[in-house]
């Protein structure tokens, strides 16, 4: 029985899917356009809905080796530094059966890559999937690898090649992602290099006017990930250059970056400005995306499924971008576990029906969170009052964290 799957994209979505589908008995081959994997990006937060899956996959111990386990999530005023409310993250295991963790994105990717290799997943780097062709029985990828064009055929395939996916454009033809008007400035700093009053093993969200800062520990707590997310515009030269939007690891001059940060965080309290001043090597990430998913067709086209950012790019205001990709992978394996090659179209449709509305809900909630984090005027006053009065009840997200694909 031919149970082979082709995957375009070797990021978190592609590696999670490759690993989970391999565990379900499929021979999976991943094509990654980068010549080599590198430590792109910075931190990522994983809620109990995601760590529960990683534990079920047998990766709980490996996660403990690289993750930090913050005790609390603090909502703060950017202007005064006041802690408006705290969500105790140590309660996640008791409430949801799995921990809330923070870690470096490269550590999560490395964990998945190693696990996938252990399941026999074949990974080809410097391999770009240019086109896909489908018949009633098969999917064929045109792959450019080492300057040679090769064709690979299988009964099932995945597009996991990110928000700028070539395959999505071919399959859905719904245009390129749009700049959201939000820009992230990211930095990573060793905790040992910070003065004691700036070190932290918790998650903090400092909320201001049209901007906020989030910080949390990574690399087992040895580093602090710091991100400023601000509403703004790209310079005309950047906006006209598509490549400027397609990278999330861009770098400007230090002078220009610091000027933009100072403008975004004008009026910030001293502890926050001290933290931002202690960081260096800032990286720029223009946030590009799409409207929330409208239906199952955005997840599956015949024998090809779209997963992760290809299907549902997320604003980072709910910290669930990587999480939804891992949930996709879990559901995909569940649907394909006992499937034959002939079953693939039906099973992928079942996957799409199980996932699209949840992904759409998370996308919409992330947008709403951004509006709350960046609120001004009466809305800001109402937000702060609500957090002071209701605290953790406003910050907890039971419908999100209780998810189970099985």
Short mmCIF file of N, CA, C and O in Angstrom, two decimals, residues 25 51 89 109 127 129 156 178 188 223 238 240 253 258 270 282 304 318 332 350 353 356 361 364 366 387 402 404:
data_model
loop_
_atom_site.label_atom_id
_atom_site.label_comp_id
_atom_site.label_asym_id
_atom_site.label_seq_id
_atom_site.Cartn_x
_atom_site.Cartn_y
_atom_site.Cartn_z
N UNK A 25 2.28 6.17 10.45
CA UNK A 25 2.58 5.10 9.51
C UNK A 25 2.81 5.51 8.07
O UNK A 25 2.90 4.66 7.19
N UNK A 51 1.36 22.01 24.40
CA UNK A 51 2.27 21.12 25.14
C UNK A 51 1.62 19.77 25.42
O UNK A 51 2.31 18.76 25.53
N UNK A 89 0.45 30.95 35.69
CA UNK A 89 0.68 29.93 34.67
C UNK A 89 1.00 28.56 35.28
O UNK A 89 0.86 27.54 34.60
N UNK A 109 12.03 24.16 16.83
CA UNK A 109 12.24 23.58 15.52
C UNK A 109 13.25 22.43 15.59
O UNK A 109 13.04 21.37 14.99
N UNK A 127 15.82 22.93 -1.48
CA UNK A 127 14.87 22.31 -2.40
C UNK A 127 13.59 23.14 -2.42
O UNK A 127 12.87 23.22 -1.43
N UNK A 129 9.90 23.88 -3.92
CA UNK A 129 8.74 23.33 -4.64
C UNK A 129 8.12 24.46 -5.45
O UNK A 129 7.52 25.38 -4.90
N UNK A 156 -0.53 11.83 -1.36
CA UNK A 156 -0.92 12.89 -0.44
C UNK A 156 0.20 13.91 -0.32
O UNK A 156 1.38 13.58 -0.48
N UNK A 178 -1.26 40.74 2.94
CA UNK A 178 -1.20 42.19 3.04
C UNK A 178 -0.49 42.61 4.32
O UNK A 178 -0.58 41.92 5.35
N UNK A 188 16.94 39.61 21.72
CA UNK A 188 17.22 38.53 22.65
C UNK A 188 18.42 38.96 23.49
O UNK A 188 19.45 39.35 22.94
N UNK A 223 18.00 33.37 28.77
CA UNK A 223 17.83 34.55 27.93
C UNK A 223 16.43 35.12 28.12
O UNK A 223 15.49 34.41 28.50
N UNK A 238 10.55 50.39 1.58
CA UNK A 238 10.29 49.05 2.09
C UNK A 238 8.99 48.49 1.54
O UNK A 238 8.90 47.34 1.14
N UNK A 240 7.46 49.14 -1.14
CA UNK A 240 7.52 48.82 -2.56
C UNK A 240 8.42 47.63 -2.87
O UNK A 240 8.43 47.13 -3.98
N UNK A 253 19.54 50.09 10.51
CA UNK A 253 20.61 50.69 11.30
C UNK A 253 20.13 50.85 12.74
O UNK A 253 18.93 51.04 13.01
N UNK A 258 16.31 52.42 16.91
CA UNK A 258 16.09 53.02 18.23
C UNK A 258 15.17 54.23 18.14
O UNK A 258 14.33 54.45 19.03
N UNK A 270 9.95 54.00 33.46
CA UNK A 270 11.40 53.83 33.52
C UNK A 270 11.84 52.37 33.44
O UNK A 270 12.80 52.06 32.71
N UNK A 282 18.52 44.59 17.42
CA UNK A 282 17.08 44.50 17.15
C UNK A 282 16.83 44.02 15.72
O UNK A 282 17.51 44.41 14.79
N UNK A 304 -4.17 17.73 -1.47
CA UNK A 304 -3.17 18.61 -0.86
C UNK A 304 -3.81 19.42 0.26
O UNK A 304 -4.83 20.08 0.07
N UNK A 318 -2.18 36.48 20.41
CA UNK A 318 -2.70 35.38 21.23
C UNK A 318 -1.63 34.32 21.42
O UNK A 318 -1.87 33.30 22.06
N UNK A 332 -4.18 16.09 11.58
CA UNK A 332 -3.85 15.44 10.31
C UNK A 332 -3.48 13.98 10.53
O UNK A 332 -3.96 13.08 9.82
N UNK A 350 -12.08 15.70 6.00
CA UNK A 350 -12.45 15.60 7.42
C UNK A 350 -11.50 16.43 8.28
O UNK A 350 -11.93 17.07 9.26
N UNK A 353 -12.58 20.10 7.85
CA UNK A 353 -13.80 20.41 8.60
C UNK A 353 -13.53 20.49 10.10
O UNK A 353 -14.15 21.29 10.81
N UNK A 356 -10.84 24.21 10.34
CA UNK A 356 -10.88 25.57 9.79
C UNK A 356 -11.58 26.55 10.72
O UNK A 356 -11.11 27.69 10.88
N UNK A 361 -11.36 31.17 14.44
CA UNK A 361 -11.66 31.79 15.73
C UNK A 361 -10.40 32.32 16.39
O UNK A 361 -10.40 33.42 16.95
N UNK A 364 -9.26 35.50 14.62
CA UNK A 364 -10.08 36.65 14.98
C UNK A 364 -9.79 37.12 16.40
O UNK A 364 -9.75 38.34 16.67
N UNK A 366 -6.96 36.84 17.97
CA UNK A 366 -5.66 37.51 17.98
C UNK A 366 -5.80 38.97 17.52
O UNK A 366 -5.18 39.87 18.09
N UNK A 387 -9.30 44.64 34.11
CA UNK A 387 -8.21 43.78 34.55
C UNK A 387 -8.01 43.88 36.06
O UNK A 387 -7.77 42.86 36.74
N UNK A 402 -8.27 24.02 26.35
CA UNK A 402 -8.84 22.68 26.58
C UNK A 402 -8.94 21.85 25.31
O UNK A 402 -9.42 20.74 25.34
N UNK A 404 -8.62 19.33 22.38
CA UNK A 404 -8.09 17.98 22.24
C UNK A 404 -8.53 17.44 20.88
O UNK A 404 -9.73 17.44 20.58
#
